[in-house]
Amino acid sequence: MDVLIIYGTTEGQTRKISEGTATHVRRRGHHVELRDSTALMSDLDLKTFHAFIIAASVHQQYHQDTVTNFVIAHHKLLNTRPSAFISVSLSAVLEGGRTEAQRYVDHFVSVTGWHPRMTILLGGALRLTEYDYFQEQIVKFVVMRGGGAAPGQSDREFTDWNALAHFVEVFLDAATKKGT
């Protein structure tokens, strides 16, 4: 099976998640193309792919414009093939934040017209050592508002890699059954 993974990333964690997803798909014996949504080639023939995984992170309550625009442009095809959505946000790991994280996905789906067969809400990462003062203050506010403790000065990863692996396994099993 040929699988296309399109991702949008702001700080790099969604790229890392997408690369891990691609590795997992390859280990299952499938062919994978991994593409950054900011560098999509116009000669990419989407009809040659049997399944799609779209991954995007949330910043200021919205997923990347490049991913949103890609999905809007191709939602009809995406709706006819096995497809999955990985939404990466800090809200997904904050106490009481999963409802908010799901609202981001619901909004994305309503705007794009795409109805992925599977979705997963994953935590991303805090890159405090890379933030300027204002970014750091915003992150601390969001974390404390969500019921979490204020982050320290070190980077922290919140991605649940086991949940992602299980998600990919279930998606591939469903996608290969659909194709047979």
mmCIF file of C-alpha atoms in Angstrom, residues 6-168:
data_model
loop_
_atom_site.group_PDB
_atom_site.id
_atom_site.type_symbol
_atom_site.label_atom_id
_atom_site.label_comp_id
_atom_site.label_asym_id
_atom_site.label_seq_id
_atom_site.Cartn_x
_atom_site.Cartn_y
_atom_site.Cartn_z
ATOM 1 C CA ILE A 6 1.578 15.411 4.886
ATOM 2 C CA TYR A 7 2.562 17.430 7.922
ATOM 3 C CA GLY A 8 2.672 20.999 9.143
ATOM 4 C CA THR A 9 5.014 21.966 11.944
ATOM 5 C CA THR A 10 5.951 25.154 13.707
ATOM 6 C CA GLU A 11 8.573 24.079 16.214
ATOM 7 C CA GLY A 12 9.516 20.669 14.824
ATOM 8 C CA GLN A 13 7.612 18.220 17.046
ATOM 9 C CA THR A 14 4.967 17.433 14.424
ATOM 10 C CA ARG A 15 7.758 16.714 11.929
ATOM 11 C CA LYS A 16 9.281 14.322 14.493
ATOM 12 C CA ILE A 17 5.865 12.689 15.009
ATOM 13 C CA SER A 18 5.393 12.371 11.222
ATOM 14 C CA GLU A 19 8.848 10.860 10.762
ATOM 15 C CA GLY A 20 8.077 8.337 13.513
ATOM 16 C CA THR A 21 4.762 7.554 11.831
ATOM 17 C CA ALA A 22 6.504 7.035 8.485
ATOM 18 C CA THR A 23 9.033 4.684 10.086
ATOM 19 C CA HIS A 24 6.207 2.670 11.653
ATOM 20 C CA VAL A 25 4.348 2.431 8.333
ATOM 21 C CA ARG A 26 7.530 1.268 6.546
ATOM 22 C CA ARG A 27 8.136 -1.396 9.189
ATOM 23 C CA ARG A 28 4.718 -2.783 8.302
ATOM 24 C CA GLY A 29 5.930 -3.198 4.715
ATOM 25 C CA HIS A 30 4.195 -0.249 3.091
ATOM 26 C CA HIS A 31 5.642 2.460 0.855
ATOM 27 C CA VAL A 32 5.578 5.956 2.381
ATOM 28 C CA GLU A 33 6.060 9.457 1.061
ATOM 29 C CA LEU A 34 6.577 12.078 3.739
ATOM 30 C CA ARG A 35 5.991 15.702 2.724
ATOM 31 C CA ASP A 36 6.173 19.005 4.553
ATOM 32 C CA SER A 37 3.078 21.040 3.725
ATOM 33 C CA THR A 38 5.215 24.137 3.119
ATOM 34 C CA ALA A 39 7.159 22.403 0.351
ATOM 35 C CA LEU A 40 4.546 20.429 -1.568
ATOM 36 C CA MET A 41 5.343 19.840 -5.207
ATOM 37 C CA SER A 42 2.676 20.542 -7.810
ATOM 38 C CA ASP A 43 3.603 17.359 -9.674
ATOM 39 C CA LEU A 44 2.619 15.152 -6.724
ATOM 40 C CA ASP A 45 -0.040 12.776 -8.068
ATOM 41 C CA LEU A 46 -2.318 12.151 -5.091
ATOM 42 C CA LYS A 47 -4.373 9.566 -6.952
ATOM 43 C CA THR A 48 -1.458 7.108 -6.764
ATOM 44 C CA PHE A 49 -1.760 6.854 -2.973
ATOM 45 C CA HIS A 50 -4.010 4.335 -1.276
ATOM 46 C CA ALA A 51 -4.106 6.052 2.133
ATOM 47 C CA PHE A 52 -3.325 9.424 3.691
ATOM 48 C CA ILE A 53 -2.166 10.607 7.081
ATOM 49 C CA ILE A 54 -2.295 14.329 7.755
ATOM 50 C CA ALA A 55 -0.510 15.757 10.808
ATOM 51 C CA ALA A 56 -0.670 19.345 12.021
ATOM 52 C CA SER A 57 0.051 21.251 15.184
ATOM 53 C CA VAL A 58 -2.156 23.835 16.808
ATOM 54 C CA HIS A 59 -0.928 27.337 17.485
ATOM 55 C CA GLN A 60 -3.238 30.104 18.627
ATOM 56 C CA GLN A 61 -6.193 27.708 18.304
ATOM 57 C CA TYR A 62 -5.663 26.818 14.629
ATOM 58 C CA HIS A 63 -3.777 24.220 12.623
ATOM 59 C CA GLN A 64 -1.235 25.441 10.046
ATOM 60 C CA ASP A 65 -2.665 27.310 7.062
ATOM 61 C CA THR A 66 -0.603 25.192 4.662
ATOM 62 C CA VAL A 67 -2.214 21.992 5.952
ATOM 63 C CA THR A 68 -5.675 23.559 6.024
ATOM 64 C CA ASN A 69 -5.292 24.779 2.438
ATOM 65 C CA PHE A 70 -4.012 21.387 1.259
ATOM 66 C CA VAL A 71 -6.944 19.576 2.838
ATOM 67 C CA ILE A 72 -9.507 22.060 1.473
ATOM 68 C CA ALA A 73 -8.050 21.628 -2.021
ATOM 69 C CA HIS A 74 -8.106 17.812 -1.820
ATOM 70 C CA HIS A 75 -10.895 16.962 0.625
ATOM 71 C CA LYS A 76 -12.956 15.105 -1.987
ATOM 72 C CA LEU A 77 -10.133 12.664 -2.702
ATOM 73 C CA LEU A 78 -9.230 12.376 0.995
ATOM 74 C CA ASN A 79 -12.831 11.472 1.775
ATOM 75 C CA THR A 80 -12.771 8.568 -0.706
ATOM 76 C CA ARG A 81 -9.617 6.912 0.672
ATOM 77 C CA PRO A 82 -8.558 5.704 4.098
ATOM 78 C CA SER A 83 -7.310 8.809 5.864
ATOM 79 C CA ALA A 84 -6.290 9.818 9.358
ATOM 80 C CA PHE A 85 -5.584 13.055 11.167
ATOM 81 C CA ILE A 86 -2.959 13.617 13.852
ATOM 82 C CA SER A 87 -3.595 16.840 15.768
ATOM 83 C CA VAL A 88 -0.726 17.981 17.972
ATOM 84 C CA SER A 89 -1.350 20.503 20.734
ATOM 85 C CA LEU A 90 -0.435 21.353 24.264
ATOM 86 C CA SER A 91 -4.146 21.297 25.111
ATOM 87 C CA ALA A 92 -4.222 17.559 24.402
ATOM 88 C CA VAL A 93 -2.133 16.908 27.528
ATOM 89 C CA LEU A 94 -3.419 19.581 29.881
ATOM 90 C CA GLU A 95 -5.872 18.666 32.601
ATOM 91 C CA GLY A 96 -9.295 19.381 31.132
ATOM 92 C CA GLY A 97 -7.725 20.414 27.837
ATOM 93 C CA ARG A 98 -8.749 17.463 25.690
ATOM 94 C CA THR A 99 -12.186 18.988 25.101
ATOM 95 C CA GLU A 100 -10.492 22.130 23.812
ATOM 96 C CA ALA A 101 -8.107 20.057 21.671
ATOM 97 C CA GLN A 102 -11.089 18.205 20.188
ATOM 98 C CA ARG A 103 -12.757 21.544 19.394
ATOM 99 C CA TYR A 104 -9.688 22.451 17.313
ATOM 100 C CA VAL A 105 -10.125 19.235 15.336
ATOM 101 C CA ASP A 106 -13.875 19.764 14.970
ATOM 102 C CA HIS A 107 -13.268 23.267 13.629
ATOM 103 C CA PHE A 108 -10.609 21.977 11.210
ATOM 104 C CA VAL A 109 -12.988 19.303 9.908
ATOM 105 C CA SER A 110 -15.860 21.759 9.475
ATOM 106 C CA VAL A 111 -13.668 24.284 7.634
ATOM 107 C CA THR A 112 -12.010 21.773 5.312
ATOM 108 C CA GLY A 113 -14.894 19.434 4.486
ATOM 109 C CA TRP A 114 -12.638 16.456 5.182
ATOM 110 C CA HIS A 115 -13.897 13.625 7.349
ATOM 111 C CA PRO A 116 -10.893 11.561 8.416
ATOM 112 C CA ARG A 117 -11.750 8.017 9.368
ATOM 113 C CA MET A 118 -9.517 8.266 12.420
ATOM 114 C CA THR A 119 -8.133 11.088 14.522
ATOM 115 C CA ILE A 120 -5.747 11.259 17.443
ATOM 116 C CA LEU A 121 -5.002 14.105 19.808
ATOM 117 C CA LEU A 122 -1.325 14.135 20.766
ATOM 118 C CA GLY A 123 0.705 16.352 23.016
ATOM 119 C CA GLY A 124 3.576 18.154 21.394
ATOM 120 C CA ALA A 125 6.622 19.594 23.088
ATOM 121 C CA LEU A 126 7.750 22.716 24.871
ATOM 122 C CA ARG A 127 10.997 24.136 23.534
ATOM 123 C CA LEU A 128 11.567 26.685 26.285
ATOM 124 C CA THR A 129 15.262 26.977 25.472
ATOM 125 C CA GLU A 130 14.282 28.222 21.995
ATOM 126 C CA TYR A 131 11.535 30.699 22.983
ATOM 127 C CA ASP A 132 11.978 34.397 23.392
ATOM 128 C CA TYR A 133 10.657 36.035 26.558
ATOM 129 C CA PHE A 134 7.175 36.699 25.166
ATOM 130 C CA GLN A 135 6.716 33.190 23.760
ATOM 131 C CA GLU A 136 7.774 31.761 27.107
ATOM 132 C CA GLN A 137 5.242 33.918 28.976
ATOM 133 C CA ILE A 138 2.436 32.862 26.649
ATOM 134 C CA VAL A 139 3.289 29.182 27.098
ATOM 135 C CA LYS A 140 3.404 29.544 30.872
ATOM 136 C CA PHE A 141 0.008 31.274 30.815
ATOM 137 C CA VAL A 142 -1.551 28.538 28.655
ATOM 138 C CA VAL A 143 -0.140 25.751 30.820
ATOM 139 C CA MET A 144 -1.216 27.349 34.092
ATOM 140 C CA ARG A 145 -4.674 28.188 32.662
ATOM 141 C CA GLY A 146 -5.021 24.510 31.694
ATOM 142 C CA GLY A 147 -4.389 23.376 35.259
ATOM 143 C CA GLY A 148 -0.782 22.318 34.803
ATOM 144 C CA ALA A 149 2.192 23.472 36.766
ATOM 145 C CA ALA A 150 4.219 26.289 35.279
ATOM 146 C CA PRO A 151 6.976 24.792 33.156
ATOM 147 C CA GLY A 152 10.587 25.089 34.276
ATOM 148 C CA GLN A 153 13.393 26.261 32.059
ATOM 149 C CA SER A 154 14.049 22.975 30.283
ATOM 150 C CA ASP A 155 12.520 21.520 27.147
ATOM 151 C CA ARG A 156 9.832 18.910 27.619
ATOM 152 C CA GLU A 157 8.198 16.430 25.266
ATOM 153 C CA PHE A 158 4.575 15.397 25.844
ATOM 154 C CA THR A 159 4.037 13.077 22.864
ATOM 155 C CA ASP A 160 2.630 9.683 23.815
ATOM 156 C CA TRP A 161 4.633 7.519 21.408
ATOM 157 C CA ASN A 162 2.841 4.321 22.446
ATOM 158 C CA ALA A 163 -0.558 5.858 21.682
ATOM 159 C CA LEU A 164 0.759 7.000 18.296
ATOM 160 C CA ALA A 165 2.111 3.514 17.483
ATOM 161 C CA HIS A 166 -1.241 1.952 18.396
ATOM 162 C CA PHE A 167 -3.103 4.547 16.312
ATOM 163 C CA VAL A 168 -0.925 3.814 13.260
#
